[in-house]
């Protein structure tokens, strides 16, 4: 048995077992897990330093999960599912669910309704999804998702990728996986040897806190990057985890050092059982404002809301446009200073740039 398989084998799913390692109220955890199961493997458990810390909050059931309200499927993913394992919302790309299991059940998960459900994604559902993609010539980008696709055995991952690569209109493959964070041991040389056969293949992972960037996770990302796989990160903004601007800055800076580009920062979805982890949009803006201009632009993710009801992802940011008309735009830079950019007339003939509005530097082109 490989190390990652052993870690899965030793995963804790019972409150009384968890109580041997953590200071929890067994009855509370039991009550929550009847509705929303938990799963914590020894590796991720080992990252917890104290009760209620940012790692704990992502992994350990909280009584608040069964007190609040919210929606089971806030993004109407099932409404946009032409066949059970596929969500086709955008013109040229689809989400393809190939697994319901994960190396850990994150307490904030948007697919809480599905993840950990006893029924696995069966081979027939995968075949139907593949068939749908084959028949839809407009699909040029497939996001292989779940659950966690990398929890499947190597041969199944290879099978799915082989089938998708054989479809001429599919240009790009992406794998969405939290394994580099919650079970980095899953990234083995054998897995990398499989993945690198299917380029262009991207991997989007999901670090939420700088403490998740351990030597193991660093090694996993290095192996993937050395296999030519561009790595991106999609974080969720979570109360008590990464809603502090300094924590987020540290996270995105550290991600670049392990060759992971921060891609998206999600406003937490309105999912049932996750309210206690949601922040306000204002807090999100404070986090983004602390990044833009203050650190490498490459480290700054797009802050997005996945519109409830199935509107898709919408990027939001504190508005840098102070004034705008046919002739000019007045914009504010990261320090709060104002700059004007003007066009002389409707032909967009530009006037020379220079100090405006009493400012002493060139117009900012940062936005
Ligand atoms: C996020 C998402 C995608 C991918 O969107 P990008 O902007 O291309 O990253 C595709 N389909 C669905 C349903 C999604 O939620
Ligand atoms: S790894 Fe992803 S899909 Fe699985 S529980 Fe966590 S957030 Fe949900």
Short mmCIF file of C-alpha atoms and ligand atoms in Angstrom, two decimals:
data_model
loop_
_atom_site.label_atom_id
_atom_site.label_comp_id
_atom_site.label_asym_id
_atom_site.label_seq_id
_atom_site.Cartn_x
_atom_site.Cartn_y
_atom_site.Cartn_z
CA UNK A 1 0.00 0.00 0.00
CA UNK A 2 1.30 3.43 -0.88
CA UNK A 3 1.53 6.17 1.72
CA UNK A 4 -1.48 8.07 0.42
CA UNK A 5 -3.57 4.92 0.45
CA UNK A 6 -2.52 4.25 4.03
CA UNK A 7 -3.50 7.80 4.99
CA UNK A 8 -6.93 7.31 3.43
CA UNK A 9 -7.23 3.98 5.15
CA UNK A 10 -6.51 5.69 8.48
CA UNK A 11 -8.93 8.54 7.84
CA UNK A 12 -11.07 9.45 10.83
CA UNK A 13 -14.82 9.48 10.26
CA UNK A 14 -16.18 8.71 13.74
CA UNK A 15 -16.63 11.31 16.49
CA UNK A 16 -15.36 9.02 19.24
CA UNK A 17 -12.15 8.41 17.31
CA UNK A 18 -11.67 12.12 16.59
CA UNK A 19 -12.05 12.76 20.33
CA UNK A 20 -8.85 10.81 20.94
CA UNK A 21 -6.92 13.49 19.08
CA UNK A 22 -8.89 16.70 19.49
CA UNK A 23 -10.74 18.46 22.27
CA UNK A 24 -14.23 18.08 20.79
CA UNK A 25 -17.72 17.55 22.16
CA UNK A 26 -18.48 14.08 20.82
CA UNK A 27 -22.26 14.48 20.93
CA UNK A 28 -22.13 17.78 19.08
CA UNK A 29 -19.88 16.40 16.39
CA UNK A 30 -22.12 13.36 16.10
CA UNK A 31 -25.23 15.50 15.66
CA UNK A 32 -23.60 17.54 12.89
CA UNK A 33 -22.03 14.59 11.12
CA UNK A 34 -25.37 12.83 10.82
CA UNK A 35 -26.31 15.56 8.40
CA UNK A 36 -22.89 16.51 7.06
CA UNK A 37 -20.32 13.73 7.43
CA UNK A 38 -16.71 14.50 8.23
CA UNK A 39 -13.51 12.90 7.08
CA UNK A 40 -10.10 13.94 8.34
CA UNK A 41 -6.94 12.10 7.37
CA UNK A 42 -3.93 11.90 9.69
CA UNK A 43 -1.86 14.26 7.52
CA UNK A 44 -4.37 17.14 7.59
CA UNK A 45 -5.20 16.42 11.24
CA UNK A 46 -1.53 16.93 12.00
CA UNK A 47 -1.72 20.52 10.73
CA UNK A 48 -4.13 21.51 13.50
CA UNK A 49 -2.27 23.37 16.22
CA UNK A 50 -5.08 24.43 18.49
CA UNK A 51 -8.82 24.35 18.94
CA UNK A 52 -10.64 26.60 16.47
CA UNK A 53 -7.54 27.51 14.45
CA UNK A 54 -7.77 28.06 10.66
CA UNK A 55 -7.07 24.40 9.92
CA UNK A 56 -9.54 23.16 12.52
CA UNK A 57 -12.26 25.43 11.16
CA UNK A 58 -11.94 23.88 7.71
CA UNK A 59 -12.03 20.29 8.93
CA UNK A 60 -13.90 19.82 12.20
CA UNK A 61 -17.73 19.84 12.30
CA UNK A 62 -19.26 22.80 14.11
CA UNK A 63 -22.70 22.85 15.71
CA UNK A 64 -23.43 26.04 13.76
CA UNK A 65 -23.62 23.96 10.59
CA UNK A 66 -27.00 22.58 11.56
CA UNK A 67 -28.37 25.79 13.06
CA UNK A 68 -28.44 28.15 10.12
CA UNK A 69 -30.17 28.12 6.80
CA UNK A 70 -29.04 28.36 3.21
CA UNK A 71 -29.50 26.52 -0.03
CA UNK A 72 -28.63 22.96 -0.91
CA UNK A 73 -27.60 23.82 -4.45
CA UNK A 74 -27.11 27.61 -4.46
CA UNK A 75 -25.45 27.65 -7.87
CA UNK A 76 -28.23 25.65 -9.54
CA UNK A 77 -25.57 23.30 -10.85
CA UNK A 78 -28.10 20.55 -11.20
CA UNK A 79 -30.36 22.82 -13.22
CA UNK A 80 -27.56 23.26 -15.76
CA UNK A 81 -26.82 19.54 -15.93
CA UNK A 82 -27.71 18.07 -19.32
CA UNK A 83 -26.57 14.65 -18.07
CA UNK A 84 -25.90 13.72 -14.43
CA UNK A 85 -22.11 14.24 -14.25
CA UNK A 86 -21.85 17.39 -16.37
CA UNK A 87 -22.63 21.07 -15.71
CA UNK A 88 -22.69 23.07 -18.93
CA UNK A 89 -23.27 26.72 -18.11
CA UNK A 90 -20.78 28.57 -20.30
CA UNK A 91 -20.62 28.37 -24.09
CA UNK A 92 -17.34 26.55 -24.52
CA UNK A 93 -16.52 24.70 -21.32
CA UNK A 94 -18.02 22.17 -18.94
CA UNK A 95 -17.55 20.86 -15.44
CA UNK A 96 -17.28 17.10 -15.44
CA UNK A 97 -17.78 15.35 -12.07
CA UNK A 98 -15.94 12.07 -11.87
CA UNK A 99 -15.84 11.37 -8.11
CA UNK A 100 -17.80 12.13 -4.97
CA UNK A 101 -14.97 11.41 -2.55
CA UNK A 102 -12.40 13.77 -1.17
CA UNK A 103 -9.32 13.41 1.00
CA UNK A 104 -11.17 15.55 3.53
CA UNK A 105 -14.69 16.92 3.72
CA UNK A 106 -14.22 20.67 3.93
CA UNK A 107 -16.82 22.22 6.19
CA UNK A 108 -17.52 25.05 3.74
CA UNK A 109 -17.91 22.88 0.66
CA UNK A 110 -20.32 24.16 -1.98
CA UNK A 111 -21.15 20.62 -2.95
CA UNK A 112 -21.88 19.62 0.60
CA UNK A 113 -25.07 17.99 -0.62
CA UNK A 114 -23.11 15.54 -2.72
CA UNK A 115 -19.67 15.13 -1.30
CA UNK A 116 -19.51 12.08 0.90
CA UNK A 117 -22.79 10.73 -0.36
CA UNK A 118 -22.55 6.96 -0.29
CA UNK A 119 -23.29 6.51 -3.97
CA UNK A 120 -20.10 6.83 -5.95
CA UNK A 121 -19.95 8.17 -9.46
CA UNK A 122 -20.36 4.95 -11.36
CA UNK A 123 -18.71 4.01 -14.62
CA UNK A 124 -21.96 4.48 -16.46
CA UNK A 125 -22.24 8.12 -15.36
CA UNK A 126 -18.68 8.74 -16.51
CA UNK A 127 -19.46 7.16 -19.89
CA UNK A 128 -22.55 9.36 -20.26
CA UNK A 129 -20.50 12.45 -19.43
CA UNK A 130 -17.84 11.49 -21.97
CA UNK A 131 -20.50 10.88 -24.58
CA UNK A 132 -22.04 14.30 -23.93
CA UNK A 133 -18.66 15.98 -24.40
CA UNK A 134 -17.99 13.99 -27.60
CA UNK A 135 -21.30 15.10 -29.04
CA UNK A 136 -20.91 18.79 -28.15
CA UNK A 137 -18.41 20.25 -30.55
CA UNK A 138 -18.47 23.61 -28.80
CA UNK A 139 -16.78 22.19 -25.69
CA UNK A 140 -13.10 23.11 -25.93
CA UNK A 141 -12.25 23.15 -22.21
CA UNK A 142 -13.15 20.40 -19.73
CA UNK A 143 -12.80 20.92 -15.99
CA UNK A 144 -12.54 17.54 -14.34
CA UNK A 145 -14.02 17.96 -10.91
CA UNK A 146 -15.84 16.20 -8.10
CA UNK A 147 -15.39 15.57 -5.19
CA UNK A 148 -11.75 15.11 -5.94
CA UNK A 149 -10.76 13.48 -9.23
CA UNK A 150 -7.32 12.58 -7.86
CA UNK A 151 -8.86 10.26 -5.30
CA UNK A 152 -9.61 7.90 -8.15
CA UNK A 153 -7.10 5.14 -8.84
CA UNK A 154 -4.36 5.95 -11.36
CA UNK A 155 -5.79 3.67 -14.04
CA UNK A 156 -9.17 5.36 -13.89
CA UNK A 157 -7.65 8.83 -14.11
CA UNK A 158 -5.64 7.62 -17.10
CA UNK A 159 -8.74 6.17 -18.72
CA UNK A 160 -10.75 9.40 -18.35
CA UNK A 161 -7.90 11.56 -19.64
CA UNK A 162 -7.30 9.22 -22.57
CA UNK A 163 -10.95 9.38 -23.56
CA UNK A 164 -11.06 13.17 -23.29
CA UNK A 165 -7.80 13.66 -25.20
CA UNK A 166 -9.19 11.54 -28.03
CA UNK A 167 -11.94 14.13 -28.60
CA UNK A 168 -10.65 16.49 -31.30
CA UNK A 169 -12.59 19.58 -30.17
CA UNK A 170 -11.38 19.38 -26.56
CA UNK A 171 -8.35 21.67 -26.44
CA UNK A 172 -7.74 22.19 -22.76
CA UNK A 173 -8.05 19.88 -19.80
CA UNK A 174 -8.15 21.12 -16.25
CA UNK A 175 -8.20 19.06 -13.09
CA UNK A 176 -9.69 20.63 -9.97
CA UNK A 177 -8.20 18.89 -6.95
CA UNK A 178 -7.55 19.71 -3.33
CA UNK A 179 -5.23 16.71 -2.97
CA UNK A 180 -2.03 18.83 -3.06
CA UNK A 181 -3.38 20.52 0.08
CA UNK A 182 -5.26 17.83 1.99
CA UNK A 183 -3.30 14.77 0.87
CA UNK A 184 -0.10 15.85 -0.93
CA UNK A 185 1.23 12.29 -0.72
CA UNK A 186 -1.27 11.50 -3.50
CA UNK A 187 1.02 13.28 -5.96
CA UNK A 188 3.30 10.36 -6.79
CA UNK A 189 5.85 9.98 -9.60
CA UNK A 190 3.48 7.43 -11.23
CA UNK A 191 0.59 9.90 -11.17
CA UNK A 192 2.74 12.67 -12.63
CA UNK A 193 3.93 10.30 -15.39
CA UNK A 194 0.28 9.77 -16.34
CA UNK A 195 -0.77 13.41 -16.16
CA UNK A 196 2.10 14.70 -18.30
CA UNK A 197 0.92 12.60 -21.26
CA UNK A 198 -2.19 14.74 -21.67
CA UNK A 199 -0.95 18.29 -22.16
CA UNK A 200 -2.19 20.99 -22.28
CA UNK A 201 -3.37 20.00 -18.81
CA UNK A 202 -3.80 22.51 -15.98
CA UNK A 203 -4.32 21.75 -12.33
CA UNK A 204 -6.31 24.04 -10.09
CA UNK A 205 -5.89 23.42 -6.43
CA UNK A 206 -7.27 24.95 -3.31
CA UNK A 207 -5.00 26.34 -0.59
CA UNK A 208 -6.80 28.56 1.91
CA UNK A 209 -4.17 29.28 4.52
CA UNK A 210 -0.37 29.74 4.50
CA UNK A 211 0.00 26.97 7.10
CA UNK A 212 -1.23 24.50 4.47
CA UNK A 213 1.94 25.17 2.48
CA UNK A 214 3.97 22.47 4.20
CA UNK A 215 7.14 20.72 2.95
CA UNK A 216 4.88 17.89 1.69
CA UNK A 217 2.59 20.25 -0.23
CA UNK A 218 5.60 22.10 -1.59
CA UNK A 219 7.04 18.85 -2.88
CA UNK A 220 3.73 17.82 -4.46
CA UNK A 221 3.47 21.13 -6.32
CA UNK A 222 7.10 20.92 -7.43
CA UNK A 223 6.49 17.46 -8.90
CA UNK A 224 3.42 18.68 -10.78
CA UNK A 225 5.12 21.84 -12.02
CA UNK A 226 8.18 19.83 -13.09
CA UNK A 227 5.78 17.68 -15.12
CA UNK A 228 4.90 20.80 -17.08
CA UNK A 229 1.52 21.29 -15.46
CA UNK A 230 0.60 24.96 -14.91
CA UNK A 231 -0.78 25.30 -11.39
CA UNK A 232 -3.47 27.68 -10.22
CA UNK A 233 -5.18 28.20 -6.90
CA UNK A 234 -8.81 28.84 -6.04
CA UNK A 235 -9.32 29.95 -2.43
CA UNK A 236 -12.54 30.55 -0.61
CA UNK A 237 -12.71 33.57 1.66
CA UNK A 238 -13.53 32.14 5.08
CA UNK A 239 -14.19 33.78 8.40
CA UNK A 240 -11.50 32.98 10.93
CA UNK A 241 -9.39 31.28 8.28
CA UNK A 242 -8.14 33.79 5.72
CA UNK A 243 -10.31 36.91 6.10
CA UNK A 244 -7.35 38.79 7.55
CA UNK A 245 -5.58 40.82 4.81
CA UNK A 246 -2.15 39.95 6.18
CA UNK A 247 -2.94 36.22 6.21
CA UNK A 248 -4.16 36.39 2.62
CA UNK A 249 -1.10 38.34 1.55
CA UNK A 250 1.16 35.73 3.07
CA UNK A 251 -0.85 32.96 1.40
CA UNK A 252 -0.67 34.40 -2.12
CA UNK A 253 3.01 35.29 -1.79
CA UNK A 254 3.90 31.82 -0.56
CA UNK A 255 1.85 30.26 -3.36
CA UNK A 256 4.00 31.98 -5.97
CA UNK A 257 7.12 30.57 -4.31
CA UNK A 258 5.77 27.05 -4.87
CA UNK A 259 4.87 27.96 -8.49
CA UNK A 260 1.12 28.15 -7.91
CA UNK A 261 -0.60 31.19 -9.45
CA UNK A 262 -3.46 32.55 -7.31
CA UNK A 263 -6.35 32.44 -9.79
CA UNK A 264 -9.62 32.98 -7.93
CA UNK A 265 -10.73 34.09 -4.50
CA UNK A 266 -14.33 33.03 -4.04
CA UNK A 267 -16.83 34.79 -1.91
CA UNK A 268 -18.25 31.84 0.07
CA UNK A 269 -21.41 30.49 -1.54
CA UNK A 270 -24.76 30.62 0.25
CA UNK A 271 -24.62 26.94 1.08
CA UNK A 272 -26.63 25.40 3.84
CA UNK A 273 -24.51 24.82 6.92
CA UNK A 274 -21.74 27.29 6.13
CA UNK A 275 -22.98 30.70 7.30
CA UNK A 276 -20.64 30.82 10.25
CA UNK A 277 -17.75 30.74 7.79
CA UNK A 278 -19.01 33.49 5.48
CA UNK A 279 -17.65 37.04 5.46
CA UNK A 280 -19.21 40.25 4.19
CA UNK A 281 -18.30 41.60 0.74
CA UNK A 282 -16.81 44.64 2.48
CA UNK A 283 -14.36 42.37 4.28
CA UNK A 284 -13.52 40.77 0.94
CA UNK A 285 -12.79 44.17 -0.55
CA UNK A 286 -10.48 44.97 2.36
CA UNK A 287 -8.55 41.79 1.62
CA UNK A 288 -8.28 42.57 -2.10
CA UNK A 289 -7.28 46.20 -1.43
CA UNK A 290 -4.45 44.96 0.76
CA UNK A 291 -3.08 42.95 -2.16
CA UNK A 292 -3.53 45.03 -5.31
CA UNK A 293 -0.48 47.27 -5.70
CA UNK A 294 1.03 46.18 -2.42
CA UNK A 295 2.39 42.91 -3.75
CA UNK A 296 3.20 41.24 -7.11
CA UNK A 297 0.28 41.59 -9.51
CA UNK A 298 0.89 37.95 -10.34
CA UNK A 299 -0.09 37.07 -6.78
CA UNK A 300 -3.46 38.84 -6.88
CA UNK A 301 -6.45 36.57 -7.56
CA UNK A 302 -9.75 37.65 -9.11
CA UNK A 303 -12.32 38.07 -6.36
CA UNK A 304 -15.50 36.39 -7.62
CA UNK A 305 -19.04 35.73 -6.56
CA UNK A 306 -20.63 32.65 -8.00
CA UNK A 307 -24.03 34.21 -8.60
CA UNK A 308 -26.78 32.41 -6.67
CA UNK A 309 -29.25 30.71 -8.95
CA UNK A 310 -26.76 29.87 -11.66
CA UNK A 311 -25.57 33.23 -13.01
CA UNK A 312 -22.00 32.02 -13.07
CA UNK A 313 -18.87 33.64 -11.69
CA UNK A 314 -18.80 37.40 -11.59
CA UNK A 315 -15.58 39.22 -10.74
CA UNK A 316 -15.97 42.10 -8.31
CA UNK A 317 -13.48 44.62 -7.02
CA UNK A 318 -13.47 47.93 -5.19
CA UNK A 319 -14.30 50.35 -8.00
CA UNK A 320 -11.16 52.26 -9.07
CA UNK A 321 -13.19 54.44 -11.46
CA UNK A 322 -13.99 57.74 -9.78
CA UNK A 323 -15.36 59.48 -12.87
CA UNK A 324 -15.92 58.42 -16.46
CA UNK A 325 -17.29 60.09 -19.62
CA UNK A 326 -16.57 60.16 -23.36
CA UNK A 327 -13.46 62.24 -22.92
CA UNK A 328 -11.84 61.09 -19.77
CA UNK A 329 -11.61 58.70 -16.93
CA UNK A 330 -10.52 59.51 -13.40
CA UNK A 331 -9.07 56.55 -11.57
CA UNK A 332 -7.77 55.92 -8.12
CA UNK A 333 -4.58 53.95 -7.51
CA UNK A 334 -3.79 51.57 -4.67
CA UNK A 335 -2.63 54.45 -2.47
CA UNK A 336 -5.89 56.31 -2.99
CA UNK A 337 -4.32 58.91 -5.31
CA UNK A 338 -6.36 60.17 -8.28
CA UNK A 339 -5.19 60.18 -11.91
CA UNK A 340 -6.87 61.33 -15.09
CA UNK A 341 -6.54 59.75 -18.50
CA UNK A 342 -8.01 61.80 -21.36
CA UNK A 343 -8.83 61.27 -25.00
CA UNK A 344 -9.18 64.48 -27.00
CA UNK A 345 -12.14 63.48 -29.11
CA UNK A 346 -14.32 60.65 -30.25
CA UNK A 347 -11.57 59.46 -32.62
CA UNK A 348 -9.69 58.42 -29.53
CA UNK A 349 -6.75 60.59 -30.50
CA UNK A 350 -4.75 60.60 -27.33
CA UNK A 351 -3.27 63.70 -25.80
CA UNK A 352 0.19 63.30 -24.32
CA UNK A 353 0.11 61.89 -20.84
CA UNK A 354 1.46 63.93 -18.01
CA UNK A 355 0.57 65.17 -14.59
CA UNK A 356 -3.18 65.76 -14.17
CA UNK A 357 -5.38 67.08 -11.46
CA UNK A 358 -2.38 68.52 -9.69
CA UNK A 359 -0.75 65.12 -9.41
CA UNK A 360 2.95 64.67 -9.83
CA UNK A 361 3.20 61.33 -11.54
CA UNK A 362 1.99 59.63 -14.68
CA UNK A 363 -1.53 58.29 -14.87
CA UNK A 364 -1.74 54.93 -13.24
CA UNK A 365 -2.24 52.05 -15.64
CA UNK A 366 -2.64 49.62 -12.86
CA UNK A 367 -6.29 48.86 -13.48
C1 LIG B 1 -16.15 27.93 -12.79
C2 LIG B 1 -16.85 27.22 -13.81
C3 LIG B 1 -16.27 27.03 -15.07
C4 LIG B 1 -14.90 27.56 -15.43
O1 LIG B 1 -14.90 28.96 -15.46
P1 LIG B 1 -13.57 29.76 -15.88
O2 LIG B 1 -13.97 31.18 -15.76
O3 LIG B 1 -13.27 29.34 -17.28
O4 LIG B 1 -12.49 29.35 -14.94
C5 LIG B 1 -16.99 26.34 -16.01
N1 LIG B 1 -18.24 25.86 -15.75
C6 LIG B 1 -18.82 26.05 -14.56
C7 LIG B 1 -20.19 25.53 -14.32
C8 LIG B 1 -18.15 26.74 -13.54
O5 LIG B 1 -18.74 26.91 -12.35
S1 LIG B 2 -11.99 18.95 -1.45
FE1 LIG B 2 -13.32 20.34 -2.61
S2 LIG B 2 -15.10 19.11 -3.20
FE2 LIG B 2 -14.04 18.02 -1.56
S3 LIG B 2 -15.03 18.68 0.34
FE3 LIG B 2 -13.26 20.02 0.02
S4 LIG B 2 -14.10 21.80 -1.08
FE4 LIG B 2 -15.60 20.12 -1.27
#
